[in-house]
XYZ file of N, CA, C and O in Angstrom:
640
model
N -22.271 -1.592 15.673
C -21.870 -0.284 16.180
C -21.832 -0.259 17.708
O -22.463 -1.101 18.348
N -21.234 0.523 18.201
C -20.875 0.531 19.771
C -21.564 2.009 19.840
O -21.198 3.084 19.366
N -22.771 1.622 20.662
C -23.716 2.908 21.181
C -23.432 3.599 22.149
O -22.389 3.140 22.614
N -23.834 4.617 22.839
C -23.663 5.295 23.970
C -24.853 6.839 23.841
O -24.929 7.701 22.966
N -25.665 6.636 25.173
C -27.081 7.383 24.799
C -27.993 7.478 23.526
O -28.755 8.404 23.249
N -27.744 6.247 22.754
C -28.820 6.349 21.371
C -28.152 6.773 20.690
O -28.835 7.476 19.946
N -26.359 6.862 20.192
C -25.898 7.621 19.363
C -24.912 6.330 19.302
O -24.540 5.526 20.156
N -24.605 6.517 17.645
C -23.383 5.388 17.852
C -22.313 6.010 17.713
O -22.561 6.868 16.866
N -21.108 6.118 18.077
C -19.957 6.085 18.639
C -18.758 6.005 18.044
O -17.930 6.888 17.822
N -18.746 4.416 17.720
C -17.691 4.249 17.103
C -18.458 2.633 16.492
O -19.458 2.113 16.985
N -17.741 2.157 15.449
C -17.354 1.122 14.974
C -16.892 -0.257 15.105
O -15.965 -0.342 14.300
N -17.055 -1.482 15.740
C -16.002 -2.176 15.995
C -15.523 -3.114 14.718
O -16.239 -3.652 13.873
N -14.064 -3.137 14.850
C -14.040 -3.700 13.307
C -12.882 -4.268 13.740
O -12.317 -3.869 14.758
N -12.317 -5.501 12.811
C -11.766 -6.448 13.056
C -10.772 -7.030 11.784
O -11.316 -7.382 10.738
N -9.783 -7.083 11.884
C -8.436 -6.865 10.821
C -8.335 -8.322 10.633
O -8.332 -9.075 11.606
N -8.219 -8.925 8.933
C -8.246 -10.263 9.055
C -6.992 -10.294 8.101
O -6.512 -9.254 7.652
N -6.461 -11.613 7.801
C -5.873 -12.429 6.773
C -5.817 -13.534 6.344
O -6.606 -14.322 6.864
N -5.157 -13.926 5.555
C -4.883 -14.967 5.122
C -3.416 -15.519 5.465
O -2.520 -14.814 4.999
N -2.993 -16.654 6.197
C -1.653 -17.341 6.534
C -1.473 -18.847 5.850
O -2.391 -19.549 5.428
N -0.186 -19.133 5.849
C -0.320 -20.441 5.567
C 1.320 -21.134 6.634
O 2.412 -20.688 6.985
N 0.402 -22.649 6.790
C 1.031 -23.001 8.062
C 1.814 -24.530 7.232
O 1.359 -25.305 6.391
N 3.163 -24.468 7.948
C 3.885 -26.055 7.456
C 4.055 -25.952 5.738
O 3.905 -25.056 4.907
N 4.375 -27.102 5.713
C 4.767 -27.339 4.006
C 5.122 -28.541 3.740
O 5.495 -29.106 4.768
N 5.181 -29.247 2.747
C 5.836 -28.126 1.588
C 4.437 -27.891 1.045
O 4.557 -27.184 0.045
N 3.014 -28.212 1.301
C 1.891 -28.205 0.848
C 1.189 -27.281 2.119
O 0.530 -27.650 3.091
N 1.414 -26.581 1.891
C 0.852 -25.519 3.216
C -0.303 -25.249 3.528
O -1.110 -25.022 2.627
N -0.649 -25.206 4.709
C -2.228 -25.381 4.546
C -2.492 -24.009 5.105
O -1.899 -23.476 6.043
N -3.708 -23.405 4.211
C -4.225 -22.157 4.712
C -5.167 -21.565 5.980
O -6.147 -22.194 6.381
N -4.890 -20.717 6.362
C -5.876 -20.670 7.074
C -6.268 -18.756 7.427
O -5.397 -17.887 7.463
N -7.760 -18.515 7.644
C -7.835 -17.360 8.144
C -7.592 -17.011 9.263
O -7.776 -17.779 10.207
N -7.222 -16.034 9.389
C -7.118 -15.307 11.010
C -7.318 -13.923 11.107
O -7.281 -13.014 10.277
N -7.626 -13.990 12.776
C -7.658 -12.499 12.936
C -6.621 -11.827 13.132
O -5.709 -12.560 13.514
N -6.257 -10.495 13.027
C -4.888 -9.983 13.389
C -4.777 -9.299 15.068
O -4.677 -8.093 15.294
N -4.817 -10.296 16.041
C -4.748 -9.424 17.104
C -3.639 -8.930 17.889
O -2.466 -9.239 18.096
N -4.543 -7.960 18.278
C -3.198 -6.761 19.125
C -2.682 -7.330 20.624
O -1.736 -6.856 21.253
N -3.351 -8.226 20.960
C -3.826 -8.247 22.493
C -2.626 -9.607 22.696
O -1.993 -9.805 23.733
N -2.562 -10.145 21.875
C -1.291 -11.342 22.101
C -0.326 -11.600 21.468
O 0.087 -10.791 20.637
N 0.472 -13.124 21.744
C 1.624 -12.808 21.208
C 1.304 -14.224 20.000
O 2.055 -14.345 19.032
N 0.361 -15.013 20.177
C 0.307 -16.415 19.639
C -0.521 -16.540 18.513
O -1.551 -15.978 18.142
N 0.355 -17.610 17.974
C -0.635 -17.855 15.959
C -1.382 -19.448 17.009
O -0.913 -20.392 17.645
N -3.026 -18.816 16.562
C -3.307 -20.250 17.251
C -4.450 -20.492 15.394
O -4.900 -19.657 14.610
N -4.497 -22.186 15.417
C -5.262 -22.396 14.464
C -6.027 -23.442 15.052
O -5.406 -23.981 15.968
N -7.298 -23.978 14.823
C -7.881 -25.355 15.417
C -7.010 -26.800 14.596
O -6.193 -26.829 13.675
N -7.688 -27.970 15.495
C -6.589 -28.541 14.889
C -7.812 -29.399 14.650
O -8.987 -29.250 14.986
N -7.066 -30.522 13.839
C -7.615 -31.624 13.195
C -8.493 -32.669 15.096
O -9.472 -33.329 15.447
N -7.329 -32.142 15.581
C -8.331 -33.218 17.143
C -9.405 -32.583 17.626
O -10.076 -33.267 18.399
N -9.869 -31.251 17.377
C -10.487 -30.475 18.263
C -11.919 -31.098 16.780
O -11.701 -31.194 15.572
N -13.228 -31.389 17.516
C -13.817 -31.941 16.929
C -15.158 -31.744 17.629
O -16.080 -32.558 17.694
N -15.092 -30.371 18.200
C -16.420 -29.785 18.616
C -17.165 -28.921 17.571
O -16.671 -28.432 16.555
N -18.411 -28.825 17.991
C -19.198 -27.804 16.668
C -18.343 -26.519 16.246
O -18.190 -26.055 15.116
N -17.855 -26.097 17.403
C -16.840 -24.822 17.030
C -16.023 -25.074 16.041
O -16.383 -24.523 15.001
N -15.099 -25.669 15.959
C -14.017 -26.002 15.490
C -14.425 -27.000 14.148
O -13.468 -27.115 13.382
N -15.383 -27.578 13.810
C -16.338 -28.352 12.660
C -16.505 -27.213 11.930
O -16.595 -27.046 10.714
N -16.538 -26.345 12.978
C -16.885 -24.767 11.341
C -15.765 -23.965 10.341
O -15.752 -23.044 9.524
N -15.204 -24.557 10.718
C -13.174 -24.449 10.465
C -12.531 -25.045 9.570
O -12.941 -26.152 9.223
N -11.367 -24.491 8.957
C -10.610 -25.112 8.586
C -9.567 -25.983 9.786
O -9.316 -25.454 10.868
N -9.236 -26.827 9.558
C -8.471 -27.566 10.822
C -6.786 -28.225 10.523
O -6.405 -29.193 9.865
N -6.108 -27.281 11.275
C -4.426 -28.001 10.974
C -4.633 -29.541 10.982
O -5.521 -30.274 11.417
N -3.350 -29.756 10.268
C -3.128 -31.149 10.216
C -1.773 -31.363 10.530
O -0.908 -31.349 9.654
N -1.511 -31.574 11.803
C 0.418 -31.813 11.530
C 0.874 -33.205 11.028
O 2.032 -33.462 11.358
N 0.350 -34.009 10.428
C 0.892 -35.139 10.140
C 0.726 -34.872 8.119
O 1.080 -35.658 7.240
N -0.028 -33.288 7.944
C 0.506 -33.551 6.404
C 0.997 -32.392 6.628
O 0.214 -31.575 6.144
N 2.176 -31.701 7.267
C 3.356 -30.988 7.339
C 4.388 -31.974 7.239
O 4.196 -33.190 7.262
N 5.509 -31.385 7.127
C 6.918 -32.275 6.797
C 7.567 -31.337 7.772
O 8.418 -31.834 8.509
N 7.248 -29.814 7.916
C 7.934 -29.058 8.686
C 7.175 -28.905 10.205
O 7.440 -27.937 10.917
N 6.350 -29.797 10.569
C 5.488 -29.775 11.780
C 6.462 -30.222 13.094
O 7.451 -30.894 12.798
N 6.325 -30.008 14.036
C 6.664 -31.069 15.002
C 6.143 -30.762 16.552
O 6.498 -29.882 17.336
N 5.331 -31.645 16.667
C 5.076 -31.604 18.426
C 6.078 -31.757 19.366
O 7.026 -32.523 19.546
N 5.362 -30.367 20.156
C 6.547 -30.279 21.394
C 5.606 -30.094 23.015
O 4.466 -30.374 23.386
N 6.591 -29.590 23.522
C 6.137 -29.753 24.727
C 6.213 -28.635 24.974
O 6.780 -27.973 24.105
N 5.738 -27.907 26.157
C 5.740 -26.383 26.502
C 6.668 -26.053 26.804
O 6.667 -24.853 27.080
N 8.157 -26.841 26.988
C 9.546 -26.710 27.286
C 10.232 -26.436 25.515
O 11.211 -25.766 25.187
N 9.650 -26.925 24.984
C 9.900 -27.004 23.353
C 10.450 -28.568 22.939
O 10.405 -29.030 21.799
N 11.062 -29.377 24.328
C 11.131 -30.503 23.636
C 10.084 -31.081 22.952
O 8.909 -30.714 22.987
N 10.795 -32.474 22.005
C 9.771 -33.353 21.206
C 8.761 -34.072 21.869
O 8.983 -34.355 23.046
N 7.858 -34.375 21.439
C 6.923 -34.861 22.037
C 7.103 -36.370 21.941
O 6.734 -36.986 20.941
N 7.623 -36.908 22.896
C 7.796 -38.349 23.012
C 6.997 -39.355 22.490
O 6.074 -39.414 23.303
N 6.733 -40.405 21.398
C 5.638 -41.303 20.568
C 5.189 -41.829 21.962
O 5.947 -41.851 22.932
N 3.799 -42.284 21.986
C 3.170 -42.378 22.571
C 2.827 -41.734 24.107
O 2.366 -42.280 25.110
N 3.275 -40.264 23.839
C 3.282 -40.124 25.361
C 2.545 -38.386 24.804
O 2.864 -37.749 23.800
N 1.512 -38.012 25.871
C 0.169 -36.979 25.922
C 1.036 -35.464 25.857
O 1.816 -35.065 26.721
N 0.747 -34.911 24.868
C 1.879 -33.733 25.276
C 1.422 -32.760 26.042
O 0.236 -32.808 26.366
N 2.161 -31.788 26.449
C 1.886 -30.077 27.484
C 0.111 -29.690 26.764
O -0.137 -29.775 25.561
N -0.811 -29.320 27.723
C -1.633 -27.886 26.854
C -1.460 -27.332 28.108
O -1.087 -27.521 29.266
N -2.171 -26.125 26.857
C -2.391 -24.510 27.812
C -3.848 -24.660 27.274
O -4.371 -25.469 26.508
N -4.335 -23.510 28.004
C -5.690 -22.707 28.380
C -5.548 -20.868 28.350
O -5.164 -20.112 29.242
N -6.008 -20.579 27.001
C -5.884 -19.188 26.655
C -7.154 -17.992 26.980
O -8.198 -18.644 26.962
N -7.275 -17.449 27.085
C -8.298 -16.639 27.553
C -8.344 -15.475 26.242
O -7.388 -14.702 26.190
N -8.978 -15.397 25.633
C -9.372 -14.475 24.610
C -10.499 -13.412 24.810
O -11.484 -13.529 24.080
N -10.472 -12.465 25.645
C -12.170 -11.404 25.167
C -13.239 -12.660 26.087
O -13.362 -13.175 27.198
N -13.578 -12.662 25.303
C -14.841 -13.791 26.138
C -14.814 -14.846 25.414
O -15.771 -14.948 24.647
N -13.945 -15.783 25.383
C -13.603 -17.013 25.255
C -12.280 -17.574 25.425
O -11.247 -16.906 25.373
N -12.347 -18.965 25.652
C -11.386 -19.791 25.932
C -10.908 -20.334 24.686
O -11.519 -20.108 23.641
N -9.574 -21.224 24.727
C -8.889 -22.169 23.959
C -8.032 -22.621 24.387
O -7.014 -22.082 24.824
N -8.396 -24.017 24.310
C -7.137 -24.782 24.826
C -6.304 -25.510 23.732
O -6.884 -25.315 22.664
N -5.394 -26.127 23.578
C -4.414 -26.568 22.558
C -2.806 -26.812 23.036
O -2.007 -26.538 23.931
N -2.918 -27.386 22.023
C -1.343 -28.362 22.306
C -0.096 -27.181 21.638
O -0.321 -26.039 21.239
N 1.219 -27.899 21.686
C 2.034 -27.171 20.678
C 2.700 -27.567 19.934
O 2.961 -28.760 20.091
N 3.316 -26.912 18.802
C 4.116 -27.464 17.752
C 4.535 -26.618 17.185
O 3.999 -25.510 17.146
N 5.886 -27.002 16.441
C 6.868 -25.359 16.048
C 6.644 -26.023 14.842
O 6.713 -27.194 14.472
N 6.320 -24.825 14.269
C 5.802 -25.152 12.953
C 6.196 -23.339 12.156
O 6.270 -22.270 12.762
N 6.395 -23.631 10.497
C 6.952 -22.673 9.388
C 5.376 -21.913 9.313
O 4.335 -22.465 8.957
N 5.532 -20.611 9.722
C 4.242 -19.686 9.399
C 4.819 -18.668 8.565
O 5.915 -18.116 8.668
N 3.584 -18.454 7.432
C 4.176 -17.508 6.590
C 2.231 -16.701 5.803
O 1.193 -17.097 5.274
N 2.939 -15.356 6.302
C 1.731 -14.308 5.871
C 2.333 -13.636 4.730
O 3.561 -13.625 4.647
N 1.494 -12.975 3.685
C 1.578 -12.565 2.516
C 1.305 -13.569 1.121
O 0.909 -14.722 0.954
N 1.722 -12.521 0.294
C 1.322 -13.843 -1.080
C 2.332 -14.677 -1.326
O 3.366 -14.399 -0.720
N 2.370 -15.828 -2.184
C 3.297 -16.701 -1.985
C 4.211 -16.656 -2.709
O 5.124 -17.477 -2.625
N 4.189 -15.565 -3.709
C 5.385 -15.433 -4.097
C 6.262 -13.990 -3.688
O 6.994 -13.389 -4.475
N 6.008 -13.620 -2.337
C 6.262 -12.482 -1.375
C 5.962 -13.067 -0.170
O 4.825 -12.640 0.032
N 6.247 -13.773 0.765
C 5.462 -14.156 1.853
C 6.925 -13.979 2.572
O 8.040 -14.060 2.056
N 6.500 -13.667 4.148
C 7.335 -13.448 5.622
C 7.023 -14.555 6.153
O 5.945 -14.880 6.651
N 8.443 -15.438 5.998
C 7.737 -16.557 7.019
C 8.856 -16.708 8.265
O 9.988 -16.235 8.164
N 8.478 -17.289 9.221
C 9.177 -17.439 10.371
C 8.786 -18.855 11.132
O 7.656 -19.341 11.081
N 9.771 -19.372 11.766
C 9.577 -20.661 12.299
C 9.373 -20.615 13.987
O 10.112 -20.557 14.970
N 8.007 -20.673 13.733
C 7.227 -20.295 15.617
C 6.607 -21.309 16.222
O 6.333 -22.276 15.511
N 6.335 -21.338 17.268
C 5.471 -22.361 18.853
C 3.875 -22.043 18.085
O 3.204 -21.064 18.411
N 3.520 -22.832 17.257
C 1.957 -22.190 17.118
C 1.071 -23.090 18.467
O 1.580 -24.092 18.968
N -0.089 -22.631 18.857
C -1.016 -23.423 19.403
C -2.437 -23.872 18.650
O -3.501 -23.327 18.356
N -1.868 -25.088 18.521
C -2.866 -26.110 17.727
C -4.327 -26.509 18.985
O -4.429 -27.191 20.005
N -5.227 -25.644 18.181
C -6.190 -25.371 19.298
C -7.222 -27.238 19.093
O -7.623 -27.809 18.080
N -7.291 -27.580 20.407
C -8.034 -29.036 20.681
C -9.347 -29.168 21.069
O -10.058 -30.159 20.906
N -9.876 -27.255 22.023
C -11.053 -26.930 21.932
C -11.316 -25.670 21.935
O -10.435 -24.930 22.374
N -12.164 -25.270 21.612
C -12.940 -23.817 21.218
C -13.918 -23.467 22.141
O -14.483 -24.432 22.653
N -14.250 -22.458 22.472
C -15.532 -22.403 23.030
C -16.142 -21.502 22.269
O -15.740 -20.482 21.711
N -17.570 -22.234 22.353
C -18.360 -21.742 21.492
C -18.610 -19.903 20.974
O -18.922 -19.475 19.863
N -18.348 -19.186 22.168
C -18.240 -17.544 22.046
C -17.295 -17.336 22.446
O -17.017 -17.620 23.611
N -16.502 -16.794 21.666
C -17.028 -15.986 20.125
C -17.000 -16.581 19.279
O -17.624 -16.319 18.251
N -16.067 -17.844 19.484
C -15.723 -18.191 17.889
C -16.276 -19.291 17.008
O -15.720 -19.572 15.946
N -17.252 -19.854 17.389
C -18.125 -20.428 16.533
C -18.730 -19.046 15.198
O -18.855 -19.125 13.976
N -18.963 -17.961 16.118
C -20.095 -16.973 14.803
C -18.631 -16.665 14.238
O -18.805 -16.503 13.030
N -17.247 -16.504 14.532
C -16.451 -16.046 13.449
C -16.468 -16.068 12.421
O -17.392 -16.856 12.219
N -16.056 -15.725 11.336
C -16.047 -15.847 10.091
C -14.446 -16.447 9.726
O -14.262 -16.807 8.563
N -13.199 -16.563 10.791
C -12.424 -16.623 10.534
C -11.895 -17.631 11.023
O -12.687 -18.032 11.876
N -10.524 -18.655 10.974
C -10.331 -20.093 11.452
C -9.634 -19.813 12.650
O -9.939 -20.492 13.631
N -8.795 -18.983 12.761
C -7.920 -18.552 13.647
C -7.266 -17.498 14.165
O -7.709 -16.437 13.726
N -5.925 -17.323 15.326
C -5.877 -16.134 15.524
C -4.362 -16.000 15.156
O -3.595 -16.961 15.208
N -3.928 -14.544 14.723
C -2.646 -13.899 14.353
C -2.314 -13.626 15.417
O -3.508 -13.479 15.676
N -1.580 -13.282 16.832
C -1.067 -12.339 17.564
C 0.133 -11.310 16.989
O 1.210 -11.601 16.468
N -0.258 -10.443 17.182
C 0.662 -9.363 16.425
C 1.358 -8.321 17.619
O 1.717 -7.161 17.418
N 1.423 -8.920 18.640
C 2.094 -8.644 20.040
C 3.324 -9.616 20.100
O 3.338 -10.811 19.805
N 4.654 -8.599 20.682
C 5.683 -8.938 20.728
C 5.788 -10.450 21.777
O 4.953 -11.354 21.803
N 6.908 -10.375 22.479
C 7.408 -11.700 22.951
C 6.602 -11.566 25.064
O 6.460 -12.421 25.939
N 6.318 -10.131 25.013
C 5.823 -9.845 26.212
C 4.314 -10.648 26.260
O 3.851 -11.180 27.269
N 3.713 -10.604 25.014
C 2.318 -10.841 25.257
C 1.941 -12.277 24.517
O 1.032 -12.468 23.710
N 2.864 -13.187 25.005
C 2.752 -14.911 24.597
C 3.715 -15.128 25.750
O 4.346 -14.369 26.486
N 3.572 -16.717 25.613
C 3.474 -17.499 26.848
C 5.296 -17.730 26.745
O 5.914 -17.944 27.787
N 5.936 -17.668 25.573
C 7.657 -17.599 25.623
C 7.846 -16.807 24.099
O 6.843 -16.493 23.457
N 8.687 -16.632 23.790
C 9.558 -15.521 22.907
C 9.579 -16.491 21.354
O 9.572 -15.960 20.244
N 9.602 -17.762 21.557
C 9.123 -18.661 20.384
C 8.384 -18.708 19.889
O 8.434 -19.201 18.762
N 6.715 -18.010 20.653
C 5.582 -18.067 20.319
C 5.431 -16.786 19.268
O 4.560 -16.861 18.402
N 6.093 -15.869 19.330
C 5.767 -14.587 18.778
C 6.395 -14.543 17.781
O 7.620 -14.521 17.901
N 5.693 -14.510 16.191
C 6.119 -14.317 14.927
C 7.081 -13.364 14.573
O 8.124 -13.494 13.932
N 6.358 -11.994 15.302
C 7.370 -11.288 14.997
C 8.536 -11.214 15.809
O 9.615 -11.282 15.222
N 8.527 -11.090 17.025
C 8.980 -11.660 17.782
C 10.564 -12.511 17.148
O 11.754 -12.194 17.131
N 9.877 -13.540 16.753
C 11.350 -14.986 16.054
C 11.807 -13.801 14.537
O 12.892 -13.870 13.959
N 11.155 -13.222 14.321
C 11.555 -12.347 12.985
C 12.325 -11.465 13.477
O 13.239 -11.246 12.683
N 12.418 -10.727 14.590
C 13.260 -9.434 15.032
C 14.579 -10.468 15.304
O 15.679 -10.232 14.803
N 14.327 -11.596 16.129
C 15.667 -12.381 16.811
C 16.471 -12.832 15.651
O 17.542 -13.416 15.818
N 16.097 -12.637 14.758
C 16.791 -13.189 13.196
C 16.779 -14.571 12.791
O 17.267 -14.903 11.711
């Protein structure tokens, strides 16, 4: 509860789901639904800190629809280190690579999917999101509040 003089106030509460990322064997993952950005971030299989050990963890090499890019969106050249960013969340960080990858929310035989820039998170910091209960984040903010107009689900859903 969020107090103010010994009285509580209000509530803080926190909107979750269920997504599933790549295919044709899609891998699930939780998230939060936030207002505040524009980006689907999930941890990834490299990020291999206690944070991210508490997780479910992408895998882009068992997607078929995965592909690493660069923060330009080109491919990520074989053997060569691709683009990260550094995200600022509330009171924590994440850093992560990218890859346009098939995201799709709802049930699976009803699901919205769209083909977006997710950020495949490489590290976590420990607060907040180690105590989460959830693997990752939804941004449910248009193309203003991510880093390009690719990144935003809904966003690639309005552009058709």
């Amino acid at each position: 509860p969020v107090m103010k003089n010994g009285r509580t106030v209000s509530h803080r509460s926190a909107f979750y789901g269920t997504i599933s990322v790549g295919g044709p064997d899609p891998q699930q993952f939780s998230v939060v639904f936030d207002t505040g950005s524009g980006h689907v971030v999930v941890p990834s299989v490299e990020c291999t800190n206690a944070t991210c050990m508490e997780h479910r963890r992408y895998n882009i090499s068992r997607s078929a629809s995965g592909l690493a890019i660069n923060s330009d969106g080109t491919p990520v050249p074989p053997d060569e280190l691709c683009d990260q960013v550094t995200i600022g969340f509330g009171t924590g960080t994440v850093k992560g690579e990218f890859a346009r990858e098939k995201v799709c929310m709802g049930s699976p035989t009803r699901a919205l999917c769209s083909d977006v820039t997710i950020v495949m998170a490489v590290e976590m910091s420990e607060q907040p999101f180690r105590s989460f209960t959830f693997d990752g984040l939804f941004g449910l903010g248009l193309s203003s509040l991510s880093l390009a107009p690719e990144f935003s689900f809904f966003g690639q859903l309005a552009a058709g």
